[in-house]
Amino acid sequence: MARTMGVAVLFAAVMCFVGKLAFTPSVSTGFGRSAQQGLAAQQRSLTQRQADGSYLKPFGPAVSYAKALREAGMAKGEDAAVMEDILKIKAFYEDEAVFEELSLVQNDFNLTNVERADKILDMVKPLKSTVTPKFVRFLAKKMRLKGLKAICLEYVQSAYFTESVSPVKVTSAARLTDAQKSKIIEKMKVKCETSNIKLIEEIDANLISGFKLEWGYIDPVNLDAPSHGVDLSLQNILNKKALQVGGLVDALP
């Protein structure tokens, strides 16, 4: 009898639990919509904070030091000279020919940080501003000398953004006319949302006709890693057609 009652109680408990599951109200569809709206708002906020198109948060040591250097250059009236110096130092760090010599200086533990900075300055001299050498020594005192390369890149990127300049590379089959270049520049101002376009021209006869555009570079000086591009060349059109009809490009003389 007791066993029968125990089974009955267990059965009733199970049915009660199942009943709760069956009648649990479903989550409102508005909840999912609200979550999506919140995510979209967060993304918009990120976009607003990252208006330079880098999709990186605009803070950190490199950003802070680059800003300090820019302000120091402007205070001394040497902002143009500082830019030339930074471009020179940036190119120096990217030159494979000096990599071994630079590594010896950076890894010489008999040198103090300031002495190491002075040796690097000797390798890149002459510099045009008085601000840049002082800034490099300041970085050494702050134990930030190894970040000089990253600071130089940030300085150049932010300068392009501050001046509202976007580099755009156009590769064409034949040299463009002034009217064609002006039209491209005006259209790219809208696409890049900048006031000025630095148009870099290249000629590639393999395009047959038309042109290609690239923009949104991580490095606006060396034109590395474009984030956007469009190919309006005849070569691209023929390649696409070849995928459809097969062998068309190979049949070209």
CSV table of C-alpha atoms in Angstrom, one decimal:
chain,number,residue,atom,x,y,z
A,1,MET,CA,0.0,0.0,0.0
A,2,ALA,CA,2.8,2.4,1.0
A,3,ARG,CA,4.7,1.5,-2.1
A,4,THR,CA,1.6,2.2,-4.3
A,5,MET,CA,1.1,5.6,-2.6
A,6,GLY,CA,4.8,6.4,-3.1
A,7,VAL,CA,4.6,5.7,-6.8
A,8,ALA,CA,1.5,7.8,-7.1
A,9,VAL,CA,3.1,10.7,-5.4
A,10,LEU,CA,6.2,10.4,-7.7
A,11,PHE,CA,4.0,10.3,-10.7
A,12,ALA,CA,2.0,13.3,-9.6
A,13,ALA,CA,5.2,15.3,-9.0
A,14,VAL,CA,6.6,14.4,-12.5
A,15,MET,CA,3.3,15.4,-14.1
A,16,CYS,CA,3.3,18.7,-12.2
A,17,PHE,CA,6.9,19.4,-13.4
A,18,VAL,CA,6.0,18.5,-17.0
A,19,GLY,CA,2.9,20.7,-16.8
A,20,LYS,CA,5.0,23.7,-15.7
A,21,LEU,CA,7.2,23.2,-18.7
A,22,ALA,CA,4.3,22.9,-21.0
A,23,PHE,CA,2.6,26.1,-19.7
A,24,THR,CA,5.8,28.2,-19.3
A,25,PRO,CA,5.0,31.5,-21.2
A,26,SER,CA,7.3,31.9,-24.2
A,27,VAL,CA,9.8,34.8,-24.3
A,28,SER,CA,8.4,37.8,-26.0
A,29,THR,CA,9.7,38.4,-29.5
A,30,GLY,CA,10.2,42.0,-28.4
A,31,PHE,CA,13.1,40.8,-26.2
A,32,GLY,CA,15.1,39.5,-29.2
A,33,ARG,CA,14.3,42.8,-31.0
A,34,SER,CA,15.5,44.8,-28.1
A,35,ALA,CA,18.7,42.9,-27.8
A,36,GLN,CA,19.4,43.4,-31.5
A,37,GLN,CA,18.7,47.1,-31.2
A,38,GLY,CA,21.0,47.3,-28.2
A,39,LEU,CA,23.7,45.5,-30.2
A,40,ALA,CA,23.2,47.9,-33.1
A,41,ALA,CA,23.4,50.9,-30.8
A,42,GLN,CA,26.6,49.6,-29.4
A,43,GLN,CA,28.1,49.1,-32.9
A,44,ARG,CA,27.0,52.6,-33.9
A,45,SER,CA,28.7,53.9,-30.8
A,46,LEU,CA,31.9,52.1,-31.7
A,47,THR,CA,31.7,53.4,-35.2
A,48,GLN,CA,31.3,57.0,-33.9
A,49,ARG,CA,34.3,56.5,-31.6
A,50,GLN,CA,36.4,55.0,-34.4
A,51,ALA,CA,35.7,57.5,-37.1
A,52,ASP,CA,39.2,57.1,-38.6
A,53,GLY,CA,38.1,53.8,-40.1
A,54,SER,CA,40.7,51.8,-38.3
A,55,TYR,CA,38.1,50.0,-36.2
A,56,LEU,CA,40.6,50.3,-33.3
A,57,LYS,CA,39.7,52.1,-30.0
A,58,PRO,CA,41.3,55.5,-30.1
A,59,PHE,CA,43.3,55.2,-26.9
A,60,GLY,CA,46.5,53.7,-25.6
A,61,PRO,CA,50.1,54.6,-25.2
A,62,ALA,CA,50.8,55.1,-28.9
A,63,VAL,CA,47.8,57.4,-29.3
A,64,SER,CA,48.7,59.4,-26.2
A,65,TYR,CA,52.4,59.9,-27.1
A,66,ALA,CA,51.6,60.7,-30.8
A,67,LYS,CA,49.1,63.3,-29.6
A,68,ALA,CA,51.7,64.8,-27.2
A,69,LEU,CA,54.3,65.0,-30.0
A,70,ARG,CA,51.8,66.7,-32.3
A,71,GLU,CA,50.9,69.3,-29.6
A,72,ALA,CA,54.6,69.9,-28.9
A,73,GLY,CA,55.4,70.4,-32.6
A,74,MET,CA,52.5,72.9,-33.0
A,75,ALA,CA,53.5,74.8,-29.8
A,76,LYS,CA,57.0,75.3,-31.3
A,77,GLY,CA,55.7,76.0,-34.8
A,78,GLU,CA,57.5,72.9,-36.1
A,79,ASP,CA,54.6,70.7,-37.0
A,80,ALA,CA,55.6,70.4,-40.6
A,81,ALA,CA,59.2,69.6,-39.7
A,82,VAL,CA,58.1,67.1,-37.1
A,83,MET,CA,56.0,65.3,-39.8
A,84,GLU,CA,59.0,65.1,-42.0
A,85,ASP,CA,61.1,63.7,-39.1
A,86,ILE,CA,58.5,61.1,-38.2
A,87,LEU,CA,58.2,60.0,-41.8
A,88,LYS,CA,61.9,59.6,-42.0
A,89,ILE,CA,62.0,57.6,-38.7
A,90,LYS,CA,59.1,55.4,-39.9
A,91,ALA,CA,60.9,54.6,-43.1
A,92,PHE,CA,64.1,53.9,-41.1
A,93,TYR,CA,62.3,51.3,-39.0
A,94,GLU,CA,60.9,49.7,-42.2
A,95,ASP,CA,64.2,49.5,-43.9
A,96,GLU,CA,65.5,45.9,-43.9
A,97,ALA,CA,69.0,47.0,-44.7
A,98,VAL,CA,69.4,48.6,-41.2
A,99,PHE,CA,67.6,45.8,-39.3
A,100,GLU,CA,70.7,44.1,-38.0
A,101,GLU,CA,72.4,47.3,-36.9
A,102,LEU,CA,69.2,48.5,-35.2
A,103,SER,CA,68.9,45.1,-33.4
A,104,LEU,CA,72.4,45.4,-32.0
A,105,VAL,CA,71.6,48.8,-30.6
A,106,GLN,CA,68.2,47.7,-29.2
A,107,ASN,CA,69.7,44.6,-27.5
A,108,ASP,CA,72.9,46.2,-26.2
A,109,PHE,CA,72.3,45.9,-22.5
A,110,ASN,CA,75.5,47.9,-21.7
A,111,LEU,CA,73.6,51.0,-22.9
A,112,THR,CA,71.2,53.1,-20.9
A,113,ASN,CA,67.9,53.8,-22.5
A,114,VAL,CA,68.9,57.4,-23.2
A,115,GLU,CA,72.2,56.2,-24.8
A,116,ARG,CA,70.2,53.8,-26.9
A,117,ALA,CA,68.0,56.6,-28.0
A,118,ASP,CA,71.0,58.8,-28.9
A,119,LYS,CA,72.4,56.0,-31.1
A,120,ILE,CA,69.1,55.6,-32.9
A,121,LEU,CA,69.0,59.4,-33.5
A,122,ASP,CA,72.6,59.2,-34.9
A,123,MET,CA,71.4,56.6,-37.3
A,124,VAL,CA,68.5,58.7,-38.6
A,125,LYS,CA,70.1,62.2,-38.6
A,126,PRO,CA,69.8,64.8,-39.8
A,127,LEU,CA,66.4,65.7,-38.4
A,128,LYS,CA,64.7,69.0,-39.3
A,129,SER,CA,63.0,69.8,-36.0
A,130,THR,CA,64.2,70.3,-32.4
A,131,VAL,CA,61.1,68.6,-31.0
A,132,THR,CA,61.6,65.1,-32.4
A,133,PRO,CA,65.1,64.4,-30.8
A,134,LYS,CA,63.8,65.6,-27.4
A,135,PHE,CA,60.7,63.4,-27.9
A,136,VAL,CA,62.7,60.3,-28.7
A,137,ARG,CA,64.9,60.9,-25.5
A,138,PHE,CA,61.7,61.5,-23.5
A,139,LEU,CA,60.4,58.1,-24.7
A,140,ALA,CA,63.7,56.5,-23.6
A,141,LYS,CA,63.3,57.9,-20.1
A,142,LYS,CA,59.8,56.7,-19.9
A,143,MET,CA,60.9,53.1,-21.0
A,144,ARG,CA,58.8,53.5,-24.2
A,145,LEU,CA,61.6,53.6,-26.8
A,146,LYS,CA,60.6,50.2,-28.3
A,147,GLY,CA,57.2,51.7,-29.1
A,148,LEU,CA,58.7,54.4,-31.3
A,149,LYS,CA,57.8,52.6,-34.5
A,150,ALA,CA,54.1,52.2,-33.5
A,151,ILE,CA,54.0,55.8,-32.4
A,152,CYS,CA,55.3,56.9,-35.7
A,153,LEU,CA,52.6,55.0,-37.5
A,154,GLU,CA,49.9,56.3,-35.2
A,155,TYR,CA,51.2,59.9,-35.8
A,156,VAL,CA,50.9,59.6,-39.5
A,157,GLN,CA,47.5,57.9,-39.4
A,158,SER,CA,46.1,60.5,-37.1
A,159,ALA,CA,47.6,63.3,-39.2
A,160,TYR,CA,45.8,62.1,-42.3
A,161,PHE,CA,42.6,61.8,-40.3
A,162,THR,CA,43.0,65.3,-38.6
A,163,GLU,CA,43.6,66.9,-42.0
A,164,SER,CA,40.7,64.9,-43.5
A,165,VAL,CA,42.9,63.4,-46.2
A,166,SER,CA,42.3,59.9,-47.6
A,167,PRO,CA,44.9,58.3,-50.0
A,168,VAL,CA,43.3,56.6,-52.9
A,169,LYS,CA,45.3,54.5,-55.5
A,170,VAL,CA,44.0,54.4,-59.0
A,171,THR,CA,45.5,51.8,-61.4
A,172,SER,CA,44.5,52.4,-65.0
A,173,ALA,CA,45.3,50.9,-68.4
A,174,ALA,CA,46.2,54.3,-69.7
A,175,ARG,CA,47.0,57.7,-68.2
A,176,LEU,CA,43.9,59.4,-67.0
A,177,THR,CA,43.0,62.9,-68.1
A,178,ASP,CA,42.7,65.8,-65.6
A,179,ALA,CA,39.0,65.8,-66.0
A,180,GLN,CA,38.8,62.0,-65.2
A,181,LYS,CA,41.0,62.4,-62.2
A,182,SER,CA,38.9,65.3,-60.9
A,183,LYS,CA,35.8,63.3,-61.3
A,184,ILE,CA,37.3,60.3,-59.4
A,185,ILE,CA,38.5,62.7,-56.6
A,186,GLU,CA,35.0,64.2,-56.1
A,187,LYS,CA,33.3,60.8,-56.0
A,188,MET,CA,35.9,59.4,-53.6
A,189,LYS,CA,35.4,62.4,-51.2
A,190,VAL,CA,31.9,61.2,-50.8
A,191,LYS,CA,32.9,57.5,-50.4
A,192,CYS,CA,35.7,58.2,-47.9
A,193,GLU,CA,33.8,61.0,-46.1
A,194,THR,CA,36.9,63.3,-46.2
A,195,SER,CA,37.6,66.8,-47.5
A,196,ASN,CA,40.7,65.9,-49.5
A,197,ILE,CA,41.8,63.0,-51.6
A,198,LYS,CA,45.4,62.1,-52.2
A,199,LEU,CA,45.3,60.4,-55.6
A,200,ILE,CA,48.1,58.0,-56.3
A,201,GLU,CA,48.3,56.9,-60.0
A,202,GLU,CA,49.7,53.7,-61.4
A,203,ILE,CA,49.7,52.4,-65.0
A,204,ASP,CA,49.0,48.7,-65.8
A,205,ALA,CA,48.5,47.9,-69.4
A,206,ASN,CA,47.3,44.4,-68.5
A,207,LEU,CA,44.0,46.0,-67.4
A,208,ILE,CA,43.3,46.5,-71.2
A,209,SER,CA,40.9,49.4,-70.4
A,210,GLY,CA,39.3,51.0,-67.4
A,211,PHE,CA,40.8,51.3,-63.9
A,212,LYS,CA,40.9,49.9,-60.3
A,213,LEU,CA,40.5,51.9,-57.1
A,214,GLU,CA,41.9,51.0,-53.6
A,215,TRP,CA,41.4,53.0,-50.4
A,216,GLY,CA,41.1,52.6,-46.6
A,217,TYR,CA,44.8,51.8,-46.1
A,218,ILE,CA,46.2,50.9,-42.6
A,219,ASP,CA,49.4,52.6,-43.5
A,220,PRO,CA,48.6,55.7,-45.5
A,221,VAL,CA,52.2,56.3,-46.5
A,222,ASN,CA,53.2,52.8,-47.7
A,223,LEU,CA,49.6,52.1,-48.9
A,224,ASP,CA,49.5,48.8,-47.0
A,225,ALA,CA,46.4,46.6,-46.7
A,226,PRO,CA,43.5,48.5,-48.3
A,227,SER,CA,40.2,47.8,-46.7
A,228,HIS,CA,38.1,48.8,-49.7
A,229,GLY,CA,38.5,48.5,-53.5
A,230,VAL,CA,36.6,48.4,-56.8
A,231,ASP,CA,37.7,46.9,-60.1
A,232,LEU,CA,36.2,48.6,-63.2
A,233,SER,CA,38.8,47.3,-65.6
A,234,LEU,CA,38.0,45.4,-68.8
A,235,GLN,CA,40.4,42.7,-67.6
A,236,ASN,CA,38.1,42.0,-64.6
A,237,ILE,CA,35.0,41.9,-66.8
A,238,LEU,CA,36.7,39.4,-69.1
A,239,ASN,CA,37.8,37.3,-66.2
A,240,LYS,CA,34.2,37.1,-64.9
A,241,LYS,CA,32.9,36.2,-68.3
A,242,ALA,CA,35.5,33.5,-68.6
A,243,LEU,CA,34.2,31.9,-65.5
A,244,GLN,CA,30.8,31.8,-67.2
A,245,VAL,CA,31.6,30.7,-70.7
A,246,GLY,CA,35.0,29.1,-70.0
A,247,GLY,CA,38.3,29.7,-71.7
A,248,LEU,CA,37.5,33.2,-72.9
A,249,VAL,CA,40.6,34.8,-71.4
A,250,ASP,CA,42.9,32.0,-72.7
A,251,ALA,CA,41.5,32.6,-76.2
A,252,LEU,CA,42.7,36.2,-76.2
A,253,PRO,CA,45.7,36.8,-78.5
